[in-house]
mmCIF file of C-alpha atoms in Angstrom:
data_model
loop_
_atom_site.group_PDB
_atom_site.id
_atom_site.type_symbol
_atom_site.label_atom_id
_atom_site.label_comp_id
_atom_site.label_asym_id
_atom_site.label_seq_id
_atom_site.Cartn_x
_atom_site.Cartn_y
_atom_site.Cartn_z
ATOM 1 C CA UNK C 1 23.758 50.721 -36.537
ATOM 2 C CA UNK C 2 25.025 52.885 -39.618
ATOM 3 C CA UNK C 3 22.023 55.233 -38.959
ATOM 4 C CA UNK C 4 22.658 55.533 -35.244
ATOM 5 C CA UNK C 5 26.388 56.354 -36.010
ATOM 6 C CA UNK C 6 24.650 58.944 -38.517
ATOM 7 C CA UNK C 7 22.573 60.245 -35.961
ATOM 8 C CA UNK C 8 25.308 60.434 -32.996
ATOM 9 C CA UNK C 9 27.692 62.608 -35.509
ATOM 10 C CA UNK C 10 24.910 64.819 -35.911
ATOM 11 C CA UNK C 11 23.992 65.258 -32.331
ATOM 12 C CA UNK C 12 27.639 65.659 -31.370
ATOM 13 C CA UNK C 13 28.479 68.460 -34.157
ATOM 14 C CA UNK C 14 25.288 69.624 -35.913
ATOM 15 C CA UNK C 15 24.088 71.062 -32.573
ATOM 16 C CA UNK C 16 27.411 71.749 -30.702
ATOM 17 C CA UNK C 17 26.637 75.636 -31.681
ATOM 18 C CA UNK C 18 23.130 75.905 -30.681
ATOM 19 C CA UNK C 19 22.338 78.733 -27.446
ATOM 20 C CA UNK C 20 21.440 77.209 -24.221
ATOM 21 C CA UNK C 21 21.963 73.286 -25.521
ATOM 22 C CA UNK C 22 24.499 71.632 -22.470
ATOM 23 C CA UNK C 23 26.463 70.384 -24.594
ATOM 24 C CA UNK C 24 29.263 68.828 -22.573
ATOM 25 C CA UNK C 25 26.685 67.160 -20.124
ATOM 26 C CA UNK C 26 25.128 65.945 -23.728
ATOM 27 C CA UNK C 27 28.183 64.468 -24.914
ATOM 28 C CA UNK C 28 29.181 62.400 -21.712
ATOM 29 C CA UNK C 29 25.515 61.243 -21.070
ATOM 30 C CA UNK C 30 25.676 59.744 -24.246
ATOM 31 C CA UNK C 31 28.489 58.667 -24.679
ATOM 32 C CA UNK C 32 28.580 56.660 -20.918
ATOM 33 C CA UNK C 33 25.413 54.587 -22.703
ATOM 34 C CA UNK C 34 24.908 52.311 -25.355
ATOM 35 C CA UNK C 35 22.856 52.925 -28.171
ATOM 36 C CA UNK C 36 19.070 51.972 -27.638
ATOM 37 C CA UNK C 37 18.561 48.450 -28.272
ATOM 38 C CA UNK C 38 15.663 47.774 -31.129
ATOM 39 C CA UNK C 39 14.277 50.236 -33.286
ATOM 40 C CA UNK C 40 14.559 53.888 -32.663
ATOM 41 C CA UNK C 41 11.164 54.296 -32.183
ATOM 42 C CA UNK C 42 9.010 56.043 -29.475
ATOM 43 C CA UNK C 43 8.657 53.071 -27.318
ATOM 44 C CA UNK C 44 12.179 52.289 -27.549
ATOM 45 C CA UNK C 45 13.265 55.556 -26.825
ATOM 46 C CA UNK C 46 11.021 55.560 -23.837
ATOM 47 C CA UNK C 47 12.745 52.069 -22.635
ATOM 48 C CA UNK C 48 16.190 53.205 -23.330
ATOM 49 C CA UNK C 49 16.264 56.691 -21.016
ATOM 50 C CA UNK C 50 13.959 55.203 -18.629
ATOM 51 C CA UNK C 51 17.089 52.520 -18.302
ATOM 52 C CA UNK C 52 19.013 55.489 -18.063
ATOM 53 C CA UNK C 53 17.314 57.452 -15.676
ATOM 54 C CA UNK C 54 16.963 54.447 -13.130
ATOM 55 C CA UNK C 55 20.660 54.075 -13.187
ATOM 56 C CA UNK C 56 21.018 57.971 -12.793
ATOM 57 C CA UNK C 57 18.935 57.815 -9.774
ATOM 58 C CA UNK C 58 16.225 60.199 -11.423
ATOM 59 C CA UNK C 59 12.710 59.808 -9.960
ATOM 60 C CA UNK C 60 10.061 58.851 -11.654
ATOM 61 C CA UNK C 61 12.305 57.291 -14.567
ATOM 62 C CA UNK C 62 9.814 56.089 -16.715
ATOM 63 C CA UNK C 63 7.471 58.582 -16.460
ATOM 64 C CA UNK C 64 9.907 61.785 -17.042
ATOM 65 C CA UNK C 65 10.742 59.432 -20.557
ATOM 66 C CA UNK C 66 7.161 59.281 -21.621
ATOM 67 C CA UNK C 67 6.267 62.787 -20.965
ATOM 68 C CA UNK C 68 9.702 63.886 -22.863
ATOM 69 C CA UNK C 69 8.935 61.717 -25.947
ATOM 70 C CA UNK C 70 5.406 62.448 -25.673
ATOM 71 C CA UNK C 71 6.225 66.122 -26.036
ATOM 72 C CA UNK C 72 8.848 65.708 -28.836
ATOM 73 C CA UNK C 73 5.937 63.973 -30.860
ATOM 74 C CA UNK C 74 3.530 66.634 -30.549
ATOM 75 C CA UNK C 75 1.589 65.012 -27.465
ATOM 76 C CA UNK C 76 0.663 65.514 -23.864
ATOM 77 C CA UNK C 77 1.070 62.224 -22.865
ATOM 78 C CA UNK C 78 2.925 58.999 -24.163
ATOM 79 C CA UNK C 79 -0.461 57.016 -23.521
ATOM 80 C CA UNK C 80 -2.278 59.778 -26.116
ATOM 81 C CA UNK C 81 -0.387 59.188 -29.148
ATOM 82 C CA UNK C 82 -1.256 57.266 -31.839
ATOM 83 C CA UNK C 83 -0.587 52.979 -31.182
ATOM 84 C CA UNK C 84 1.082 53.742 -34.760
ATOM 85 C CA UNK C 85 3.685 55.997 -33.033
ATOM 86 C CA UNK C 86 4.557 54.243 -31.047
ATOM 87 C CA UNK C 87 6.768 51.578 -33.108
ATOM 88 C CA UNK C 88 7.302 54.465 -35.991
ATOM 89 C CA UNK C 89 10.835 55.051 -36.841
ATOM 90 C CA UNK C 90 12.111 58.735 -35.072
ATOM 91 C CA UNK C 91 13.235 60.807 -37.381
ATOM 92 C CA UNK C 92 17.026 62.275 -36.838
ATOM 93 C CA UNK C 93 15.524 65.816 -35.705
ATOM 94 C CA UNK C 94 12.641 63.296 -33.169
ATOM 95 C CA UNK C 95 16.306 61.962 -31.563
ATOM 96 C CA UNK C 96 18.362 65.050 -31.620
ATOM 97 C CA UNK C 97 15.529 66.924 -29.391
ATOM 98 C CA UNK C 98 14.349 63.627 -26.930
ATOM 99 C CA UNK C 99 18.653 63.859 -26.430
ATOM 100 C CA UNK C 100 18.867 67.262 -25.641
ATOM 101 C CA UNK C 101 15.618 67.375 -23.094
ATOM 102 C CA UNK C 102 16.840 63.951 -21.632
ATOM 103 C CA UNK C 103 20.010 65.860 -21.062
ATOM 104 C CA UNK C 104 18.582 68.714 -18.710
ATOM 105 C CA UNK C 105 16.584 65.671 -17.545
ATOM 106 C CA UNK C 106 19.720 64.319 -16.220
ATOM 107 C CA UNK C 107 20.817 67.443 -14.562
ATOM 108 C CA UNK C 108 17.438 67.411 -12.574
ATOM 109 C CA UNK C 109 15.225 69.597 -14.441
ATOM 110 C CA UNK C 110 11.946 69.156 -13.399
ATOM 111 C CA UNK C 111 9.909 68.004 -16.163
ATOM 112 C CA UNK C 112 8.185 70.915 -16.281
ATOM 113 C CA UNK C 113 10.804 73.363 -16.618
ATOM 114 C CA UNK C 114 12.033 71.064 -19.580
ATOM 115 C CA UNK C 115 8.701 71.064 -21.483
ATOM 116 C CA UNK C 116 8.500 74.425 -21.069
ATOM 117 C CA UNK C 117 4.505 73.862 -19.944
ATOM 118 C CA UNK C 118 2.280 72.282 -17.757
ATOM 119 C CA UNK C 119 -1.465 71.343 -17.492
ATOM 120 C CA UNK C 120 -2.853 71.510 -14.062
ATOM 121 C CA UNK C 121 -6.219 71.391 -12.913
ATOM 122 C CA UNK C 122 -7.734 71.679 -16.497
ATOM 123 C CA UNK C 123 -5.299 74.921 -17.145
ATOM 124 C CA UNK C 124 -2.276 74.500 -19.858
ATOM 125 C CA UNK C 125 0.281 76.457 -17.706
ATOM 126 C CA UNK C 126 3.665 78.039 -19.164
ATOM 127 C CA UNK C 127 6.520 76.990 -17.123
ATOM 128 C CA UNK C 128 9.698 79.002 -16.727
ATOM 129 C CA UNK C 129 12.109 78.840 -13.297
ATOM 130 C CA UNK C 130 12.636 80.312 -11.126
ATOM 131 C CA UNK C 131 8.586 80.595 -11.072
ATOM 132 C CA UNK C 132 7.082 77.565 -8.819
ATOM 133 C CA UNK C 133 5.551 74.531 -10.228
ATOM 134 C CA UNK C 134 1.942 73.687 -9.449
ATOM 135 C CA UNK C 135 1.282 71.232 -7.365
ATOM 136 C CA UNK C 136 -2.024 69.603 -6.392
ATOM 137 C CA UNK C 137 -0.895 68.969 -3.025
ATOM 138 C CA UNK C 138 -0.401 72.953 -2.205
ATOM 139 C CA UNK C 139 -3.038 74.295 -4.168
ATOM 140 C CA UNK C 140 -6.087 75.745 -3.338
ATOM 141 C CA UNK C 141 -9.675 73.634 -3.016
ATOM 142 C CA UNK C 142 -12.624 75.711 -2.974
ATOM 143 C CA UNK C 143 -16.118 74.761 -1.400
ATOM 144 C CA UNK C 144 -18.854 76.728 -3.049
ATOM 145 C CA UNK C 145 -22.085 76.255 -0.621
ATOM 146 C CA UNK C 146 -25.738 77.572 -1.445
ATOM 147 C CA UNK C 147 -28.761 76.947 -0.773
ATOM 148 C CA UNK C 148 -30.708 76.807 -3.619
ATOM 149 C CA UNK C 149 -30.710 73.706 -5.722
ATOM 150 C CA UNK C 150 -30.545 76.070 -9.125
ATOM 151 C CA UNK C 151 -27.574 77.761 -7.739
ATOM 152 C CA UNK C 152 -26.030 74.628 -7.088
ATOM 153 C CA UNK C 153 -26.829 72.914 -10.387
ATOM 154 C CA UNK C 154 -25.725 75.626 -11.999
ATOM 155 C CA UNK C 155 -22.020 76.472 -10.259
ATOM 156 C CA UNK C 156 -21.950 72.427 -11.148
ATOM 157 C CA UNK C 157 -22.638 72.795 -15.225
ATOM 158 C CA UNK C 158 -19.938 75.941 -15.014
ATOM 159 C CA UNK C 159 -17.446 74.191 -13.268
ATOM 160 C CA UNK C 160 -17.824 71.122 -15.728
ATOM 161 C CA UNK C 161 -17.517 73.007 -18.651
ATOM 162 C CA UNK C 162 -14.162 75.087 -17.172
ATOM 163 C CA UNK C 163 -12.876 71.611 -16.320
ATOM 164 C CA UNK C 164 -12.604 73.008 -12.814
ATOM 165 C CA UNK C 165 -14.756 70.430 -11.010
ATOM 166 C CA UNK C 166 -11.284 68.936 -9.412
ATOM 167 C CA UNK C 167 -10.936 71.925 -7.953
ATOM 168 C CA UNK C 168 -14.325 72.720 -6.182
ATOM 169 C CA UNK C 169 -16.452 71.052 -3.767
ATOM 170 C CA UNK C 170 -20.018 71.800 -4.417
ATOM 171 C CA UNK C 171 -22.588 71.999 -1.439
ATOM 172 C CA UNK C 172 -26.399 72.593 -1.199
ATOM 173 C CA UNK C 173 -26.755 73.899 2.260
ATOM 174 C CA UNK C 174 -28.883 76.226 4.088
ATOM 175 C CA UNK C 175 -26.058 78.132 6.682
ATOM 176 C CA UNK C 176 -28.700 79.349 8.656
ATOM 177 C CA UNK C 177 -29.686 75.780 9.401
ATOM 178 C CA UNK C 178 -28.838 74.347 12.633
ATOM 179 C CA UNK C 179 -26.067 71.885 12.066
ATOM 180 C CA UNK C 180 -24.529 73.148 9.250
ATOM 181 C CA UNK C 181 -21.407 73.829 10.817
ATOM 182 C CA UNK C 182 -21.241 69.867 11.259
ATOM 183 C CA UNK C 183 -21.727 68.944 7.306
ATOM 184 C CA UNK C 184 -18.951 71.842 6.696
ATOM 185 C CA UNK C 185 -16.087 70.279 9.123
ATOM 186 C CA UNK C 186 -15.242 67.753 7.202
ATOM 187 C CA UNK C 187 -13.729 70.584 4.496
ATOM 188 C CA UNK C 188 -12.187 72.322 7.190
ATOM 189 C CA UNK C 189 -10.154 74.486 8.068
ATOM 190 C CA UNK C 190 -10.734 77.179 5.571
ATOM 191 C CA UNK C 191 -8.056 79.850 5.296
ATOM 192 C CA UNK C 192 -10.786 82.413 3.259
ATOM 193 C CA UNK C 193 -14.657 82.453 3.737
ATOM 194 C CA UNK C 194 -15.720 84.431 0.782
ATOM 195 C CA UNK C 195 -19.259 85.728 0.477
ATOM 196 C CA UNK C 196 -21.844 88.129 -1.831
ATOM 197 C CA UNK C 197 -24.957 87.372 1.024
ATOM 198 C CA UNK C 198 -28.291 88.827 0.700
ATOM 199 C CA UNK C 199 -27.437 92.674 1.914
ATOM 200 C CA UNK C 200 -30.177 94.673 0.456
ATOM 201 C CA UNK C 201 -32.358 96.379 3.746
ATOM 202 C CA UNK C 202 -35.620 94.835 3.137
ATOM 203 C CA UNK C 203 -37.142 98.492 3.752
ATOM 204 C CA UNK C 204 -35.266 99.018 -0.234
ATOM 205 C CA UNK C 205 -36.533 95.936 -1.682
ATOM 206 C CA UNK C 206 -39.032 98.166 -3.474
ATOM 207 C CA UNK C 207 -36.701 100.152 -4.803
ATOM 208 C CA UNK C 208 -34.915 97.619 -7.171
ATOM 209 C CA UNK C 209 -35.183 97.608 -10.941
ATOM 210 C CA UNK C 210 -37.982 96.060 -12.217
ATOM 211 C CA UNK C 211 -34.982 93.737 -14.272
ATOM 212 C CA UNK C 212 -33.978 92.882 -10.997
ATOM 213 C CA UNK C 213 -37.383 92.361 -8.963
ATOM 214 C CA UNK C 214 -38.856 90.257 -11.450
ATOM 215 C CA UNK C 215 -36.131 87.803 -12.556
ATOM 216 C CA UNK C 216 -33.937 87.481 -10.129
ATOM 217 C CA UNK C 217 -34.469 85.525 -6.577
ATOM 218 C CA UNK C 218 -35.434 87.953 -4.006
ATOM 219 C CA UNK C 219 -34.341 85.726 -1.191
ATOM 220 C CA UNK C 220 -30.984 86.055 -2.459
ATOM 221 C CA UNK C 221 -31.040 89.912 -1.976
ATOM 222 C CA UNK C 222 -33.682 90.800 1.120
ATOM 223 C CA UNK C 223 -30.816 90.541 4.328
ATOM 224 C CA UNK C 224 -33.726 91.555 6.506
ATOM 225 C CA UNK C 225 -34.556 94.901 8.615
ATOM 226 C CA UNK C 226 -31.064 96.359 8.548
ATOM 227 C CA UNK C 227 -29.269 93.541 5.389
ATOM 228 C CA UNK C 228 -27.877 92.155 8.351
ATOM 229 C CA UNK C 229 -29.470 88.764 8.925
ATOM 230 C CA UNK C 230 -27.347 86.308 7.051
ATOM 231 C CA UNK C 231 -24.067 88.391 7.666
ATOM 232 C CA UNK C 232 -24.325 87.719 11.439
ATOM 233 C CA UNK C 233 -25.118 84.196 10.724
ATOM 234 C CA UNK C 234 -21.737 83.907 8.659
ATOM 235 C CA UNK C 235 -19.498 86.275 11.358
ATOM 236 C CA UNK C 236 -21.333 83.298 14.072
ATOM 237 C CA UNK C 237 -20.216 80.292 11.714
ATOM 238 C CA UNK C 238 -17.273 81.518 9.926
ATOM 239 C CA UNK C 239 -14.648 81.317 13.392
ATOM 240 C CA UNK C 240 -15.044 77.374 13.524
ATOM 241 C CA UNK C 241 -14.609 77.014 9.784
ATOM 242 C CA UNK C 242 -11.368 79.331 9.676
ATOM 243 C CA UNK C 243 -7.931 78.519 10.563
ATOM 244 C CA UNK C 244 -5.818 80.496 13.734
ATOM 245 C CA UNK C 245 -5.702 83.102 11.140
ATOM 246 C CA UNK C 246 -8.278 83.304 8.432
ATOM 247 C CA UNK C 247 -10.249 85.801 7.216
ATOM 248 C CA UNK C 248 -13.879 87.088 5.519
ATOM 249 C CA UNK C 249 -14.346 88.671 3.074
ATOM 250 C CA UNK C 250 -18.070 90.586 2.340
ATOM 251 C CA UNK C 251 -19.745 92.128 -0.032
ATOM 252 C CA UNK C 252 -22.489 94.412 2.123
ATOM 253 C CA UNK C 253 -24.282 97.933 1.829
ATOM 254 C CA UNK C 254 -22.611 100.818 2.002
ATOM 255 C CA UNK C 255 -24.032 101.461 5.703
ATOM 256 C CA UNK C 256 -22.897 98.108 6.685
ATOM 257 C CA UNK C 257 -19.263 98.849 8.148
ATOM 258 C CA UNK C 258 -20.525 100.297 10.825
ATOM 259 C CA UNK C 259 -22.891 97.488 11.666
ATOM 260 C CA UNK C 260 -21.107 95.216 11.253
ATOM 261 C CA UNK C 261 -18.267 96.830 13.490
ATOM 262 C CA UNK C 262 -20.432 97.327 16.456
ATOM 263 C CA UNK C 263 -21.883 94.289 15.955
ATOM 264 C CA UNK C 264 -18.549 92.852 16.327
ATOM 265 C CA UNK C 265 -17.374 94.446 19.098
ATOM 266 C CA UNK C 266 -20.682 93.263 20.708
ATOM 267 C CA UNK C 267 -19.656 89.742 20.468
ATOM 268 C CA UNK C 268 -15.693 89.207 21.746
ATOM 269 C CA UNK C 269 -16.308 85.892 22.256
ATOM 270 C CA UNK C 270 -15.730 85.004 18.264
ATOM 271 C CA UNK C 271 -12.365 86.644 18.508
ATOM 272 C CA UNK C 272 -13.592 88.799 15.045
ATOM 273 C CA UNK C 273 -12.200 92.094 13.602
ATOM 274 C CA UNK C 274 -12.894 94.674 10.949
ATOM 275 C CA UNK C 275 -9.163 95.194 9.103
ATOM 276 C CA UNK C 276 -10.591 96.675 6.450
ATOM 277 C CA UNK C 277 -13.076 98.060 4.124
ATOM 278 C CA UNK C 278 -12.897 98.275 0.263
ATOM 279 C CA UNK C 279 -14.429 100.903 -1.808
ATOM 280 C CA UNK C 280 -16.429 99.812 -5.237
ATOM 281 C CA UNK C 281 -15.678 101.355 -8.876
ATOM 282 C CA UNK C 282 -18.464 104.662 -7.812
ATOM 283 C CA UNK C 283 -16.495 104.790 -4.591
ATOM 284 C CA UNK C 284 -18.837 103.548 -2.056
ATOM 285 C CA UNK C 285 -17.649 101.264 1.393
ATOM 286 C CA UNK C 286 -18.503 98.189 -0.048
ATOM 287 C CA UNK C 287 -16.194 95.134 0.673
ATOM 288 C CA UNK C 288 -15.018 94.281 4.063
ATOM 289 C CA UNK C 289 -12.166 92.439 5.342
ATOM 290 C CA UNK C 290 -12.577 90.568 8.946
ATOM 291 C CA UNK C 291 -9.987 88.447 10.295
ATOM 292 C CA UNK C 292 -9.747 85.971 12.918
ATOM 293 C CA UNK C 293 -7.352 86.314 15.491
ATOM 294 C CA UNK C 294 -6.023 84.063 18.124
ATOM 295 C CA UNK C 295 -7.964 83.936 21.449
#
């Protein structure tokens, strides 16, 4: 108990002058508990402020404890140190700092405010307030959907090695197929339908570079007579997919705005319209915006 008496003068003095600490909230949190029973190790820490949170009336007691010790040893998580850390005497400075974060910890700090990052999704975030906190449960899910097997197996390896495969549902699917809309409902309702279809007139399939013509997958590029084939099949499927207010976004030829807005205005009936159109770095019409709009 000499050393913890040690310790306590320290925290109470040593850091009394140090910018941002909260120092009175510090000195009545600790001094309203008793000293950690056991050794001061990582696990006992752990123990003693989960004890403390719990009586606090802090969620997720134990867990805010592991993450904070976790943290002060160098760690992401309490379960990914070392076993020999675990029962390793703290050293005065280990103590001071698992004090001082337990402290904001008792003011209601999120954790991740207090750690000063977060990883989410496979991303090491840097967390400041006022700025939100990810959360899985408001975040974004994408479903990628192609239907080539390559493609597929391919947007699979990538998302794998960007540990993003949480994040994205993978499809092979032919949207042109009849009943496609069914395997997609279960994903829905989509608030963006993003897409780079096949575009290219099939009249200027000739034309491409020979890099282009004989590497790359033609059916991927021809969009038929006037590009336009699997573009109306999206503009058909997209309004069942999208939410009350959801919206497309295209990547087309440049003489596709127009077709695509009398093509629109030729079918009312999917409550479609053309907000906008985006011009590419040489200035050309080439991204559209359609939204959805109530009927």
């Amino acid at each position: 108990m000499k050393l913890w008496g040690q310790i306590l003068g320290t925290l109470l003095s040593g850091s009394r002058g140090r910018k941002g600490a909260p120092q009175a909230w510090a000195f009545k949190s600790w001094k309203t508990y008793s000293s950690p029973a056991g050794p001061l190790s990582a696990t006992g820490m752990v123990n003693h402020w989960t004890r403390v949170f719990e009586e606090r009336g802090i969620p997720e007691a134990r867990e805010s404890s592991e993450y904070i010790v976790a943290h002060v040893l160098g760690a992401k998580t309490f379960q990914s140190l070392r076993p020999a850390l675990w029962t390793k005497p703290l050293t005065p400075r280990q103590l001071e700092c698992i004090h001082e974060l337990c402290s904001h910890r008792l003011q209601r700090m999120p954790v991740q405010y207090i750690l000063g990052e977060w990883d989410f999704q496979g991303l090491s975030l840097k967390m400041v307030p006022p700025v939100f906190i990810p959360r899985p449960e408001t975040e974004s899910q994408v479903i990628a959907v192609d239907k080539e097997e390559a493609a597929v197996t391919l947007t699979h390896e990538n998302a794998q090695r960007l540990r993003l495969q949480d994040r994205i549902r993978i499809i092979c699917l032919d949207v042109t197929s009849e009943g496609c809309c069914t395997d997609l409902w279960p994903w829905g309702p989509v608030d963006l339908v993003v897409s780079n279809p096949p575009y290219i007139f099939h009249k200027d399939m000739e034309q491409l570079a020979p890099e282009i013509r004989s590497y790359e997958d033609l059916v991927a590029l021809d969009g038929g007579d006037e590009g336009m084939d699997i573009i109306t099949h999206i503009l058909t499927l997209a309004p069942r997919l999208l939410n009350a207010s959801g919206s497309i976004f295209l990547e087309v030829d440049p003489r596709h705005p127009e077709l695509v807005s009398s093509w629109l205005q030729g079918h009312p009936d999917l409550h479609l319209s053309l907000v906008g159109v985006r011009e590419d770095f040489c200035g050309r019409p080439r991204f559209l915006h359609v939204q959805k709009s109530a009927p």
